[in-house]
Structure formats: C-alpha cells, structure tokens
Short mmCIF file of C-alpha atoms in Angstrom, two decimals:
data_model
loop_
_atom_site.label_atom_id
_atom_site.label_comp_id
_atom_site.label_asym_id
_atom_site.label_seq_id
_atom_site.Cartn_x
_atom_site.Cartn_y
_atom_site.Cartn_z
CA GLY A 20 111.54 19.03 97.85
CA ALA A 21 110.56 22.43 96.59
CA VAL A 22 108.75 23.54 99.48
CA VAL A 23 107.59 27.17 100.04
CA SER A 24 106.01 28.61 102.95
CA GLN A 25 104.08 31.80 103.83
CA HIS A 26 103.44 33.59 107.22
CA PRO A 27 101.10 34.64 108.32
CA SER A 28 98.27 32.46 106.69
CA TRP A 29 95.67 34.51 108.18
CA VAL A 30 95.65 38.21 108.84
CA ILE A 31 92.71 40.37 109.96
CA CYS A 32 93.62 44.11 110.45
CA LYS A 33 92.20 47.63 110.79
CA SER A 34 91.84 50.06 107.94
CA GLY A 35 94.95 52.14 107.67
CA THR A 36 97.33 49.79 109.28
CA SER A 37 100.34 47.73 107.29
CA VAL A 38 100.39 44.16 107.09
CA LYS A 39 103.81 42.14 106.28
CA ILE A 40 103.76 38.74 104.42
CA GLU A 41 106.96 36.55 104.44
CA CYS A 42 107.68 34.03 101.69
CA ARG A 43 110.59 31.40 102.31
CA SER A 44 111.53 28.70 100.06
CA LEU A 45 112.50 26.11 102.58
CA ASP A 46 114.63 23.55 100.69
CA PHE A 47 115.97 25.13 97.77
CA GLN A 48 117.55 28.73 96.67
CA ALA A 49 114.93 30.98 94.79
CA THR A 50 116.54 33.36 92.44
CA THR A 51 113.04 34.99 91.63
CA MET A 52 110.20 35.05 93.77
CA PHE A 53 106.56 36.06 92.55
CA TRP A 54 103.62 37.70 94.30
CA TYR A 55 100.23 37.01 93.35
CA ARG A 56 96.91 38.23 94.31
CA GLN A 57 93.61 36.26 93.79
CA PHE A 58 89.88 37.62 94.63
CA PRO A 59 87.18 35.16 95.07
CA LYS A 60 86.39 33.02 92.03
CA GLN A 61 89.04 34.55 89.94
CA SER A 62 92.50 33.47 88.93
CA LEU A 63 95.72 34.67 90.12
CA MET A 64 96.84 38.17 88.94
CA LEU A 65 100.47 38.55 88.88
CA MET A 66 101.45 41.71 91.29
CA ALA A 67 105.15 41.79 91.01
CA THR A 68 108.44 39.77 90.27
CA SER A 69 111.37 40.19 92.53
CA ASN A 70 115.04 39.02 92.22
CA GLU A 71 117.28 38.52 95.21
CA GLY A 72 119.05 42.01 95.74
CA SER A 73 117.28 44.04 93.39
CA LYS A 74 114.19 46.12 93.10
CA ALA A 75 111.10 44.29 92.20
CA THR A 76 109.20 44.66 88.71
CA TYR A 77 105.61 45.52 89.32
CA GLU A 78 102.87 44.69 86.85
CA GLN A 79 100.86 47.50 85.40
CA GLY A 80 98.27 49.02 87.81
CA VAL A 81 99.99 47.70 90.85
CA GLU A 82 101.06 50.48 93.26
CA LYS A 83 104.74 50.10 94.15
CA ASP A 84 104.47 52.45 97.09
CA LYS A 85 101.64 50.42 98.51
CA PHE A 86 102.91 47.08 98.10
CA LEU A 87 106.49 46.99 99.12
CA ILE A 88 108.66 44.16 98.37
CA ASN A 89 111.79 43.13 99.93
CA HIS A 90 113.69 40.23 98.37
CA ALA A 91 116.73 40.23 100.85
CA SER A 92 118.05 36.69 100.45
CA LEU A 93 117.71 33.69 98.14
CA THR A 94 115.11 32.15 100.49
CA LEU A 95 113.12 34.98 101.63
CA SER A 96 110.81 37.68 100.14
CA THR A 97 108.45 40.04 102.10
CA LEU A 98 105.30 41.77 100.83
CA THR A 99 104.15 44.57 102.94
CA VAL A 100 100.66 46.00 102.25
CA THR A 101 100.98 49.55 103.47
CA SER A 102 97.90 51.63 104.89
CA ALA A 103 95.60 48.54 103.99
CA HIS A 104 91.98 49.27 103.22
CA PRO A 105 89.03 46.82 102.72
CA GLU A 106 89.47 46.56 98.98
CA ASP A 107 92.82 45.11 99.67
CA SER A 108 91.31 42.10 101.21
CA SER A 109 92.25 39.13 99.10
CA PHE A 110 94.28 35.81 99.03
CA TYR A 111 97.99 36.77 98.42
CA ILE A 112 100.15 33.99 97.12
CA CYS A 113 103.73 33.91 96.53
CA SER A 114 105.79 31.52 94.46
CA ALA A 115 109.45 30.81 94.00
CA GLN A 116 111.51 29.75 91.07
CA SER A 117 114.98 28.48 91.21
CA ALA A 118 117.21 27.26 88.02
CA GLY A 119 114.34 25.95 86.07
CA LEU A 120 111.04 27.58 84.88
CA THR A 121 108.56 25.83 87.45
CA GLN A 122 107.38 27.97 90.08
CA TYR A 123 106.38 26.50 93.43
CA PHE A 124 103.66 28.14 95.41
CA GLY A 125 103.31 28.90 98.94
CA PRO A 126 100.15 28.17 100.81
CA GLY A 127 98.89 31.65 100.55
CA THR A 128 97.82 34.28 103.07
CA ARG A 129 94.55 35.57 103.54
CA LEU A 130 94.04 39.19 104.43
CA LEU A 131 91.01 40.80 105.72
CA VAL A 132 90.88 44.56 106.18
CA LEU A 133 88.04 45.90 108.33
CA GLY B 13 97.97 42.05 75.84
CA GLN B 14 97.75 38.59 77.01
CA ASN B 15 94.74 36.38 76.62
CA ILE B 16 94.14 32.77 78.01
CA ASP B 17 90.69 31.32 77.93
CA GLN B 18 89.40 28.10 79.53
CA PRO B 19 85.90 27.04 80.19
CA THR B 20 84.71 28.12 83.52
CA GLU B 21 83.04 25.23 85.08
CA MET B 22 82.89 21.52 84.18
CA THR B 23 81.22 18.47 85.70
CA ALA B 24 82.03 14.96 85.23
CA THR B 25 81.60 11.59 86.91
CA GLU B 26 83.70 9.43 89.01
CA GLY B 27 85.71 6.95 87.20
CA ALA B 28 85.29 8.90 83.74
CA ILE B 29 87.52 10.85 81.79
CA VAL B 30 87.67 14.84 81.34
CA GLN B 31 89.40 16.94 78.97
CA ILE B 32 89.88 20.70 79.83
CA ASN B 33 90.81 22.90 77.11
CA CYS B 34 92.86 26.09 77.09
CA THR B 35 93.65 28.39 74.34
CA TYR B 36 95.96 31.35 74.47
CA GLN B 37 97.23 34.42 72.56
CA THR B 38 100.24 35.72 73.96
CA SER B 39 103.26 37.79 73.01
CA GLY B 40 105.96 35.60 73.42
CA PHE B 41 105.80 31.85 74.91
CA ASN B 42 108.27 29.84 76.72
CA GLY B 43 105.87 27.04 77.76
CA LEU B 44 102.42 26.21 79.37
CA PHE B 45 101.76 25.08 82.80
CA TRP B 46 98.76 23.29 84.32
CA TYR B 47 98.24 23.88 88.13
CA GLN B 48 95.52 22.16 90.39
CA GLN B 49 93.99 24.46 92.92
CA HIS B 50 91.90 23.37 95.80
CA ALA B 51 89.43 26.07 97.24
CA GLY B 52 91.46 28.32 99.53
CA GLU B 53 94.54 26.66 98.79
CA ALA B 54 97.87 27.43 96.82
CA PRO B 55 98.10 26.10 93.35
CA THR B 56 100.00 22.52 92.85
CA PHE B 57 102.10 21.84 89.94
CA LEU B 58 100.77 19.23 87.55
CA SER B 59 102.45 19.30 84.32
CA TYR B 60 104.72 21.37 81.85
CA ASN B 61 104.61 21.41 78.00
CA VAL B 62 107.14 23.52 76.07
CA LEU B 63 107.06 21.07 72.81
CA ASP B 64 104.28 20.05 70.95
CA GLY B 65 102.84 16.80 71.95
CA LEU B 66 101.44 14.90 74.80
CA GLU B 67 102.95 14.45 78.37
CA GLU B 68 101.60 11.78 80.42
CA LYS B 69 102.15 11.60 84.05
CA GLY B 70 99.70 9.01 85.71
CA ARG B 71 96.20 9.60 85.63
CA PHE B 72 97.20 13.18 84.32
CA SER B 73 98.25 14.11 80.74
CA SER B 74 98.91 17.47 78.90
CA PHE B 75 98.81 18.28 75.36
CA LEU B 76 100.29 21.20 73.48
CA SER B 77 99.84 22.74 70.06
CA ARG B 78 102.14 25.82 69.61
CA SER B 79 101.03 26.40 66.18
CA LYS B 80 97.30 26.61 67.37
CA GLY B 81 97.77 28.11 70.74
CA TYR B 82 95.99 25.51 72.31
CA SER B 83 96.42 22.98 75.27
CA TYR B 84 94.29 20.21 77.11
CA LEU B 85 94.73 18.61 80.58
CA LEU B 86 93.36 15.06 80.41
CA LEU B 87 92.34 13.40 83.73
CA LYS B 88 91.47 9.64 83.59
CA GLU B 89 89.78 7.49 86.13
CA LEU B 90 88.38 10.41 88.03
CA GLN B 91 88.23 10.37 91.65
CA MET B 92 86.23 12.69 93.99
CA LYS B 93 89.37 14.26 95.43
CA ASP B 94 89.97 15.69 91.75
CA SER B 95 87.12 18.05 92.25
CA ALA B 96 89.41 21.46 92.12
CA SER B 97 90.13 24.26 89.83
CA TYR B 98 92.38 23.56 87.17
CA LEU B 99 94.52 26.53 86.05
CA CYS B 100 96.26 26.84 82.73
CA ALA B 101 99.20 29.24 82.71
CA VAL B 102 101.49 30.55 80.11
CA ILE B 103 105.01 31.39 80.58
CA LEU B 104 106.37 34.29 79.12
CA GLU B 105 109.87 36.05 79.32
CA HIS B 106 108.95 39.59 80.49
CA THR B 107 111.43 42.23 81.50
CA GLY B 108 113.99 39.64 82.09
CA ALA B 109 112.18 37.35 84.20
CA ASN B 110 109.98 34.21 83.25
CA ASN B 111 106.48 35.16 84.58
CA LEU B 112 103.35 33.12 84.36
CA PHE B 113 100.05 34.50 83.04
CA PHE B 114 96.94 32.46 84.30
CA GLY B 115 93.78 31.84 82.53
CA THR B 116 90.61 32.16 84.70
CA GLY B 117 90.66 28.62 85.74
CA THR B 118 88.04 25.70 85.31
CA ARG B 119 86.26 24.59 88.31
CA LEU B 120 85.77 20.82 87.86
CA THR B 121 83.22 19.22 89.98
CA VAL B 122 83.44 15.21 90.15
CA ILE B 123 80.10 13.41 91.13
CA PRO B 124 79.42 9.80 92.08
#
C-alpha cells in the first residue's frame, strides 16, 4: 500500500518551454501533497504544500507564478514549471499524505533544461 | 528558521553496526522521520518517532530525545545494500499542514 507515482520520470526540454509533472497516489486518497526539489548532493527542499481543492502554499523563495501547482483531486497533483531555464534543472519529488503524518514519496522526475 | 544537522558522510564495514546522529533546532515539533534514499531515487520511509525513546524495527532502530533535540538511527548487521543517504526530517505544523523539513542527509558507504 501507499504507492505514489510520478510522470514523467525524465524530461529534457528547451529553455523557455513549460513542463508539467504529475503526481498520483495510487492506492490511497491524499488529503495533502507536497512538492520538493533536490539538487545534486543536497537534501530535499520543500517547495510547496497543496490540499485538494485549494490553493497551494509556497515556501519562501519559491515563485508561485513560475511553479504552478494544481491539486484537482484526492489522488492527483500537478506541478508545471513555466518558462523553464537551465537553473530549474533538478530532481523534483512529490509526496502524498493521508490521515497520518507519514509522507510517501513518488519516484521523482529528473528535469534537464537545455 | 529551522536547523537540522547530520554528518555528511560515514563509512562502515559490512556486518557492523553504525549510528547516524541528527540534531535539530526547530520552531514547533510534531515528530521526526528517518528516510533512506538511494542515489537517483525517491526517499523511502524507515521510521517515525514522536515520543522519547527507542523504536526498533528489524535491523533498524531510531531513538529520540525531545528535550535534547537529538535523534539517531542505528543500523545493525550492515549489508552492502544499506549504502545510501539517510535523511533526518522533522515534521512541523506550518500554515495548517504538517510539513517535513529535511536535514542535509548522511551518505553511508558500506565496505566489505
């Protein structure tokens, strides 16, 4: 149980394009989903928290107009990196949380912006 | 701000025991998690402590002292596959949600 999927697992795109990443909880309903970013040899940094049907809460320093989050249902959240630039290249990981405090992580999406 | 500290790297021998420490200074505390992360993969849940004391789960144990802001993860009978990063994360109640704040992670290398 508690499986979280992400799609795609790998994205290579040109600078200026937008990229959408999906996060799904496969066997449970996630009241809250989280988006993290991880640069090489660094730990996970929380970008934003989203609850189904409401606006995401962004961490300080994360541009909400650049990283659009939609949490349309209890099993799906999407992160759209708009007008991506090379400095946005990173490993993006989502997690999902249901009734308890444990967060279950997706397999991550590696984004490379050329 | 939040501050979570772990050693950056550790090396241990196959079959041995290793203890990975984590100290934290945070505003608010709802518990502490340990996650294992292999290179290029997402973290997987190992343990959760909210009360003081030791939680044992097979080869892995986790200890918490809330008064000292200190936790450790104990790995016994080390195997080569235990080579990974171990992430200490404190859960905080923040803007209505329960958010995880991660330490920098400890990269453990198990050698034969």
